[in-house]
């Protein structure tokens, strides 16, 4: 094994609005049957990285539940395994993670006790499929100190919420600006880094001494002149979930055949926790067009251009349009839902009418459910 | 010392020859059922839901699919430090090596396995029935009555009783007599092939009858215990129980799952049915698709129209195709503009474009009318059906077929097309 993995999964974002109340972004359900972190975890597993640490902080209940067993991603091995690190109070530290670098610093023993020469750092809020070995080979080939995976965003797209990178013709990173007011290129960092383990330990310890806690600002940007930091361009699908709009768009992308085939049918597969739900059921009156439906769901009404997650019940004569219905939602008869994201475990009363006007509406309706 | 109160022995070695081409390459317990399941998932899930965490699965006929499905038992939480699931095939011995020659003979050959858990009770199950049963309740009944043997029995209509092994009991459900497929049944309680034995009683009976050829529970072990005067009780079961022994009953049991609230409900959280799921993605319904009265498994893509059908995982049904009253198993692809009526299509089948299955009048099957009947069309696993052909009713197709195999592009009703080398 050449590398160990670190997945940064502690983040939340106010632009996720009500959706972030319940869970960290890494635990957001994505594409009907998955959670955001499944993509990074599956990539690690499929890249034969067997020792992986997940660093969590913000509301990790849902995430911990999802990671209750590591066997779904094939980490339940004698060699390696999946480690979940939440901030803890110790004899000499009682801080929360004050930043990504600090999160790694507080778990530095994980790095020190490994013997693999490299570390792959990824974040848990991106949807993509990638063989990290390719980045690693590139990293070695370029004799880089740090390799940053990046992606060219479409010309003219507003990239002011990303880390924007400018590389020279050798692909060495010359400029790296976090959330720039005026972006100098359309190449953005994907938040995936490859670095030698000893170098990472050194840089993290040094930053900690200086009271600096952020991986991007205090290490990548600060050292970009001194260290050989290279960019590796990723061509395939990559989306970062940082806002309700991103989240909606990322899910809706899975209605496109090329995205669906890439993630669902092409090798290797994306893994997730297995829920043992019955096949989806379509009763008389169901009318489902251009939609994804997950197992355990029972459909009695009309569904169009929507993503139905697991264990959803859609009542008679309902219309669900351009919406995302998260796990375990019950929708009573004659209900109309359009341009909405319905929060998981909601119960929507019969004869309700919800339409997101202008923006996507996040629907949280905790009514009493009468189980039959 | 290891001690398990009750362990289960699951008989999964049978071929199930009346399922025809479906069991040509797999044992009956490994045949797909209800979209994503295999038949053996039902007794295995019942075991873990009943708190029985030690299960020996006896395999013999075509065990590959069964073995890969069971693995180390992860889907059923039967991967245990002590106990869990163990696959028990027949094995060579220093003397008298033999196949499993009967249900009880298979158990007899695994006395050592059972002894190693030092059980109080042994539960004997068969791997080819669809039902949900709490074996713990049956065990309570067994203990309360001080029984040495308890067999599960269900009331059947009196006119059907002649097809079953019938038990005659007194008012306390103590068994007084047996009748095997009686012409004039004296009771309507049919044995379901589910037994709880006191391990001492079972071991003694197995050793005593060891030399009996084709040693069978119904024919030899139960009568032996009865003659010896052991207290035998019948545990009455009134839930859903289906022997999917024939293609028609298999088809019917699948179709029953489609009802609005089916008698056999897969959506109950407190009695989940577990299975090995290789696929996770949601299913996609295209803008032109129509699905009504269907169960559809993970990762399937439906662009056509599907009515009244059970669709497995990873199935593709292309546009213009109409599927009615059919069962389509995992990873099968059906091309464009096809018409499928009352089809049972096994796993990994590729059906070309413009194919019609189940057309024409009903004619008895030419080779095995007792298997292929009721107007069903059966397609064996990994079959290729070329573009543009039609297949009649009560027919069966298997193997890599080409247009040349279909005279005038039509395989008539009641015909059997099983390509050599693929049997």
PDB file of C-alpha atoms in Angstrom, chain B residues 207-373:
ATOM      1  CA  UNK B 207     -28.138 -43.354  14.260  1.00  0.00           C
ATOM      2  CA  UNK B 208     -30.831 -45.992  14.551  1.00  0.00           C
ATOM      3  CA  UNK B 209     -31.991 -45.530  10.979  1.00  0.00           C
ATOM      4  CA  UNK B 210     -28.559 -44.827   9.487  1.00  0.00           C
ATOM      5  CA  UNK B 211     -28.678 -47.822   7.160  1.00  0.00           C
ATOM      6  CA  UNK B 212     -32.047 -46.956   5.693  1.00  0.00           C
ATOM      7  CA  UNK B 213     -31.541 -46.096   2.003  1.00  0.00           C
ATOM      8  CA  UNK B 214     -32.685 -42.569   1.037  1.00  0.00           C
ATOM      9  CA  UNK B 215     -33.261 -41.694   4.659  1.00  0.00           C
ATOM     10  CA  UNK B 216     -36.063 -39.127   4.722  1.00  0.00           C
ATOM     11  CA  UNK B 217     -37.679 -37.109   7.505  1.00  0.00           C
ATOM     12  CA  UNK B 218     -41.284 -37.560   6.431  1.00  0.00           C
ATOM     13  CA  UNK B 219     -40.966 -41.208   5.466  1.00  0.00           C
ATOM     14  CA  UNK B 220     -38.563 -42.570   8.078  1.00  0.00           C
ATOM     15  CA  UNK B 221     -37.455 -40.338  10.930  1.00  0.00           C
ATOM     16  CA  UNK B 222     -40.841 -38.942  11.990  1.00  0.00           C
ATOM     17  CA  UNK B 223     -42.584 -42.364  11.823  1.00  0.00           C
ATOM     18  CA  UNK B 224     -39.663 -43.878  13.751  1.00  0.00           C
ATOM     19  CA  UNK B 225     -40.014 -41.305  16.522  1.00  0.00           C
ATOM     20  CA  UNK B 226     -43.768 -41.818  16.544  1.00  0.00           C
ATOM     21  CA  UNK B 227     -43.462 -45.600  16.845  1.00  0.00           C
ATOM     22  CA  UNK B 228     -41.043 -45.202  19.707  1.00  0.00           C
ATOM     23  CA  UNK B 229     -43.712 -43.219  21.507  1.00  0.00           C
ATOM     24  CA  UNK B 230     -41.924 -39.870  21.564  1.00  0.00           C
ATOM     25  CA  UNK B 231     -44.386 -37.027  22.106  1.00  0.00           C
ATOM     26  CA  UNK B 232     -44.972 -35.398  18.699  1.00  0.00           C
ATOM     27  CA  UNK B 233     -46.850 -32.127  18.357  1.00  0.00           C
ATOM     28  CA  UNK B 234     -48.157 -30.103  15.457  1.00  0.00           C
ATOM     29  CA  UNK B 235     -47.607 -26.339  15.593  1.00  0.00           C
ATOM     30  CA  UNK B 236     -50.371 -24.708  13.637  1.00  0.00           C
ATOM     31  CA  UNK B 237     -49.254 -21.936  11.314  1.00  0.00           C
ATOM     32  CA  UNK B 238     -51.793 -19.658   9.693  1.00  0.00           C
ATOM     33  CA  UNK B 239     -49.719 -17.137   7.777  1.00  0.00           C
ATOM     34  CA  UNK B 240     -48.603 -17.011   4.181  1.00  0.00           C
ATOM     35  CA  UNK B 241     -46.661 -20.052   3.044  1.00  0.00           C
ATOM     36  CA  UNK B 242     -45.962 -20.942  -0.525  1.00  0.00           C
ATOM     37  CA  UNK B 243     -44.182 -23.873  -2.038  1.00  0.00           C
ATOM     38  CA  UNK B 244     -42.900 -22.455  -5.301  1.00  0.00           C
ATOM     39  CA  UNK B 245     -42.297 -25.918  -6.662  1.00  0.00           C
ATOM     40  CA  UNK B 246     -43.737 -25.467 -10.161  1.00  0.00           C
ATOM     41  CA  UNK B 247     -43.282 -22.739 -12.716  1.00  0.00           C
ATOM     42  CA  UNK B 248     -46.904 -21.775 -12.395  1.00  0.00           C
ATOM     43  CA  UNK B 249     -46.895 -21.571  -8.591  1.00  0.00           C
ATOM     44  CA  UNK B 250     -43.601 -19.677  -8.814  1.00  0.00           C
ATOM     45  CA  UNK B 251     -45.152 -17.206 -11.240  1.00  0.00           C
ATOM     46  CA  UNK B 252     -48.294 -16.898  -9.137  1.00  0.00           C
ATOM     47  CA  UNK B 253     -46.388 -16.264  -5.897  1.00  0.00           C
ATOM     48  CA  UNK B 254     -44.445 -13.479  -7.604  1.00  0.00           C
ATOM     49  CA  UNK B 255     -47.612 -11.917  -8.977  1.00  0.00           C
ATOM     50  CA  UNK B 256     -49.216 -11.925  -5.534  1.00  0.00           C
ATOM     51  CA  UNK B 257     -46.554  -9.466  -4.371  1.00  0.00           C
ATOM     52  CA  UNK B 258     -48.000  -6.814  -6.664  1.00  0.00           C
ATOM     53  CA  UNK B 259     -51.325  -6.469  -4.836  1.00  0.00           C
ATOM     54  CA  UNK B 260     -51.880  -3.146  -3.069  1.00  0.00           C
ATOM     55  CA  UNK B 261     -51.492  -4.719   0.338  1.00  0.00           C
ATOM     56  CA  UNK B 262     -50.187  -8.165  -0.478  1.00  0.00           C
ATOM     57  CA  UNK B 263     -50.826 -11.088   1.833  1.00  0.00           C
ATOM     58  CA  UNK B 264     -47.069 -11.493   1.872  1.00  0.00           C
ATOM     59  CA  UNK B 265     -45.744  -8.036   2.649  1.00  0.00           C
ATOM     60  CA  UNK B 266     -42.084  -7.253   2.017  1.00  0.00           C
ATOM     61  CA  UNK B 267     -42.344  -3.741   3.483  1.00  0.00           C
ATOM     62  CA  UNK B 268     -42.599  -4.629   7.168  1.00  0.00           C
ATOM     63  CA  UNK B 269     -39.772  -3.117   9.172  1.00  0.00           C
ATOM     64  CA  UNK B 270     -40.000  -5.606  12.001  1.00  0.00           C
ATOM     65  CA  UNK B 271     -39.545  -8.638   9.788  1.00  0.00           C
ATOM     66  CA  UNK B 272     -37.151  -7.618   7.067  1.00  0.00           C
ATOM     67  CA  UNK B 273     -36.083  -9.993   4.360  1.00  0.00           C
ATOM     68  CA  UNK B 274     -32.363  -9.730   3.809  1.00  0.00           C
ATOM     69  CA  UNK B 275     -30.475 -10.543   0.655  1.00  0.00           C
ATOM     70  CA  UNK B 276     -27.086 -10.001  -0.878  1.00  0.00           C
ATOM     71  CA  UNK B 277     -27.434  -6.762  -2.840  1.00  0.00           C
ATOM     72  CA  UNK B 278     -24.799  -6.278  -5.481  1.00  0.00           C
ATOM     73  CA  UNK B 279     -26.486  -3.192  -6.801  1.00  0.00           C
ATOM     74  CA  UNK B 280     -27.357   0.008  -5.043  1.00  0.00           C
ATOM     75  CA  UNK B 281     -28.244   2.698  -7.571  1.00  0.00           C
ATOM     76  CA  UNK B 282     -31.816   3.898  -7.810  1.00  0.00           C
ATOM     77  CA  UNK B 283     -33.886   2.874 -10.798  1.00  0.00           C
ATOM     78  CA  UNK B 284     -34.499   5.242 -13.651  1.00  0.00           C
ATOM     79  CA  UNK B 285     -37.816   5.736 -15.388  1.00  0.00           C
ATOM     80  CA  UNK B 286     -37.484   7.527 -18.687  1.00  0.00           C
ATOM     81  CA  UNK B 287     -39.785  10.262 -19.930  1.00  0.00           C
ATOM     82  CA  UNK B 288     -41.693   7.736 -22.051  1.00  0.00           C
ATOM     83  CA  UNK B 289     -41.926   4.950 -19.526  1.00  0.00           C
ATOM     84  CA  UNK B 290     -45.138   3.637 -18.025  1.00  0.00           C
ATOM     85  CA  UNK B 291     -45.056   1.421 -14.953  1.00  0.00           C
ATOM     86  CA  UNK B 292     -48.125   0.209 -13.179  1.00  0.00           C
ATOM     87  CA  UNK B 293     -48.591  -2.599 -10.699  1.00  0.00           C
ATOM     88  CA  UNK B 294     -44.904  -3.486 -10.607  1.00  0.00           C
ATOM     89  CA  UNK B 295     -42.061  -4.241  -8.276  1.00  0.00           C
ATOM     90  CA  UNK B 296     -38.739  -3.068  -9.639  1.00  0.00           C
ATOM     91  CA  UNK B 297     -35.260  -3.712  -8.264  1.00  0.00           C
ATOM     92  CA  UNK B 298     -32.226  -1.454  -7.866  1.00  0.00           C
ATOM     93  CA  UNK B 299     -30.395  -0.018 -10.817  1.00  0.00           C
ATOM     94  CA  UNK B 300     -32.954  -0.982 -13.451  1.00  0.00           C
ATOM     95  CA  UNK B 301     -33.635   1.345 -16.340  1.00  0.00           C
ATOM     96  CA  UNK B 302     -37.148   1.339 -17.754  1.00  0.00           C
ATOM     97  CA  UNK B 303     -37.865   3.128 -21.021  1.00  0.00           C
ATOM     98  CA  UNK B 304     -40.789   0.962 -22.125  1.00  0.00           C
ATOM     99  CA  UNK B 305     -44.168   0.119 -20.664  1.00  0.00           C
ATOM    100  CA  UNK B 306     -44.384  -2.416 -17.869  1.00  0.00           C
ATOM    101  CA  UNK B 307     -47.607  -3.685 -16.364  1.00  0.00           C
ATOM    102  CA  UNK B 308     -48.211  -6.252 -13.658  1.00  0.00           C
ATOM    103  CA  UNK B 309     -44.668  -7.494 -13.490  1.00  0.00           C
ATOM    104  CA  UNK B 310     -41.757  -8.233 -11.208  1.00  0.00           C
ATOM    105  CA  UNK B 311     -38.491  -6.764 -12.437  1.00  0.00           C
ATOM    106  CA  UNK B 312     -35.154  -7.614 -10.845  1.00  0.00           C
ATOM    107  CA  UNK B 313     -32.043  -5.487 -10.351  1.00  0.00           C
ATOM    108  CA  UNK B 314     -29.958  -4.090 -13.187  1.00  0.00           C
ATOM    109  CA  UNK B 315     -32.590  -4.814 -15.824  1.00  0.00           C
ATOM    110  CA  UNK B 316     -32.859  -2.652 -18.944  1.00  0.00           C
ATOM    111  CA  UNK B 317     -36.141  -2.414 -20.831  1.00  0.00           C
ATOM    112  CA  UNK B 318     -35.815  -0.258 -23.917  1.00  0.00           C
ATOM    113  CA  UNK B 319     -38.334   2.073 -25.481  1.00  0.00           C
ATOM    114  CA  UNK B 320     -41.382   0.830 -27.313  1.00  0.00           C
ATOM    115  CA  UNK B 321     -41.349  -2.467 -25.446  1.00  0.00           C
ATOM    116  CA  UNK B 322     -44.443  -3.637 -23.591  1.00  0.00           C
ATOM    117  CA  UNK B 323     -44.071  -6.134 -20.751  1.00  0.00           C
ATOM    118  CA  UNK B 324     -47.118  -7.685 -19.148  1.00  0.00           C
ATOM    119  CA  UNK B 325     -47.624 -10.265 -16.382  1.00  0.00           C
ATOM    120  CA  UNK B 326     -43.980 -11.245 -16.449  1.00  0.00           C
ATOM    121  CA  UNK B 327     -41.028 -11.962 -14.207  1.00  0.00           C
ATOM    122  CA  UNK B 328     -37.704 -10.556 -15.372  1.00  0.00           C
ATOM    123  CA  UNK B 329     -34.658 -11.448 -13.318  1.00  0.00           C
ATOM    124  CA  UNK B 330     -31.432  -9.553 -12.606  1.00  0.00           C
ATOM    125  CA  UNK B 331     -29.259  -8.042 -15.317  1.00  0.00           C
ATOM    126  CA  UNK B 332     -31.466  -8.975 -18.242  1.00  0.00           C
ATOM    127  CA  UNK B 333     -31.729  -6.622 -21.190  1.00  0.00           C
ATOM    128  CA  UNK B 334     -34.797  -6.366 -23.396  1.00  0.00           C
ATOM    129  CA  UNK B 335     -34.453  -4.472 -26.658  1.00  0.00           C
ATOM    130  CA  UNK B 336     -36.746  -2.045 -28.410  1.00  0.00           C
ATOM    131  CA  UNK B 337     -40.332  -2.615 -29.518  1.00  0.00           C
ATOM    132  CA  UNK B 338     -40.693  -6.036 -27.934  1.00  0.00           C
ATOM    133  CA  UNK B 339     -43.858  -7.570 -26.589  1.00  0.00           C
ATOM    134  CA  UNK B 340     -43.561  -9.861 -23.589  1.00  0.00           C
ATOM    135  CA  UNK B 341     -46.597 -11.635 -22.188  1.00  0.00           C
ATOM    136  CA  UNK B 342     -46.491 -14.002 -19.233  1.00  0.00           C
ATOM    137  CA  UNK B 343     -42.778 -14.479 -19.574  1.00  0.00           C
ATOM    138  CA  UNK B 344     -40.387 -15.840 -16.989  1.00  0.00           C
ATOM    139  CA  UNK B 345     -37.038 -14.532 -18.088  1.00  0.00           C
ATOM    140  CA  UNK B 346     -34.031 -15.676 -16.077  1.00  0.00           C
ATOM    141  CA  UNK B 347     -30.857 -13.751 -15.272  1.00  0.00           C
ATOM    142  CA  UNK B 348     -28.421 -12.241 -17.773  1.00  0.00           C
ATOM    143  CA  UNK B 349     -30.659 -12.800 -20.764  1.00  0.00           C
ATOM    144  CA  UNK B 350     -30.320 -10.598 -23.831  1.00  0.00           C
ATOM    145  CA  UNK B 351     -33.459 -10.183 -25.898  1.00  0.00           C
ATOM    146  CA  UNK B 352     -33.054  -8.349 -29.194  1.00  0.00           C
ATOM    147  CA  UNK B 353     -35.332  -5.768 -30.759  1.00  0.00           C
ATOM    148  CA  UNK B 354     -38.838  -6.470 -32.084  1.00  0.00           C
ATOM    149  CA  UNK B 355     -39.097  -9.772 -30.252  1.00  0.00           C
ATOM    150  CA  UNK B 356     -42.509 -11.121 -29.302  1.00  0.00           C
ATOM    151  CA  UNK B 357     -42.771 -13.628 -26.462  1.00  0.00           C
ATOM    152  CA  UNK B 358     -45.966 -15.433 -25.536  1.00  0.00           C
ATOM    153  CA  UNK B 359     -47.956 -15.024 -28.718  1.00  0.00           C
ATOM    154  CA  UNK B 360     -50.346 -17.375 -30.483  1.00  0.00           C
ATOM    155  CA  UNK B 361     -52.642 -20.056 -29.190  1.00  0.00           C
ATOM    156  CA  UNK B 362     -52.046 -22.320 -26.279  1.00  0.00           C
ATOM    157  CA  UNK B 363     -50.613 -25.716 -27.205  1.00  0.00           C
ATOM    158  CA  UNK B 364     -49.182 -28.246 -24.731  1.00  0.00           C
ATOM    159  CA  UNK B 365     -45.415 -28.325 -24.507  1.00  0.00           C
ATOM    160  CA  UNK B 366     -43.910 -31.057 -26.673  1.00  0.00           C
ATOM    161  CA  UNK B 367     -41.270 -32.331 -24.248  1.00  0.00           C
ATOM    162  CA  UNK B 368     -42.376 -31.502 -20.714  1.00  0.00           C
ATOM    163  CA  UNK B 369     -46.024 -30.422 -20.549  1.00  0.00           C
ATOM    164  CA  UNK B 370     -46.017 -30.971 -16.771  1.00  0.00           C
ATOM    165  CA  UNK B 371     -43.377 -28.219 -16.436  1.00  0.00           C
ATOM    166  CA  UNK B 372     -44.133 -25.658 -19.150  1.00  0.00           C
ATOM    167  CA  UNK B 373     -47.820 -24.874 -19.003  1.00  0.00           C
TER     168      UNK B 373
END
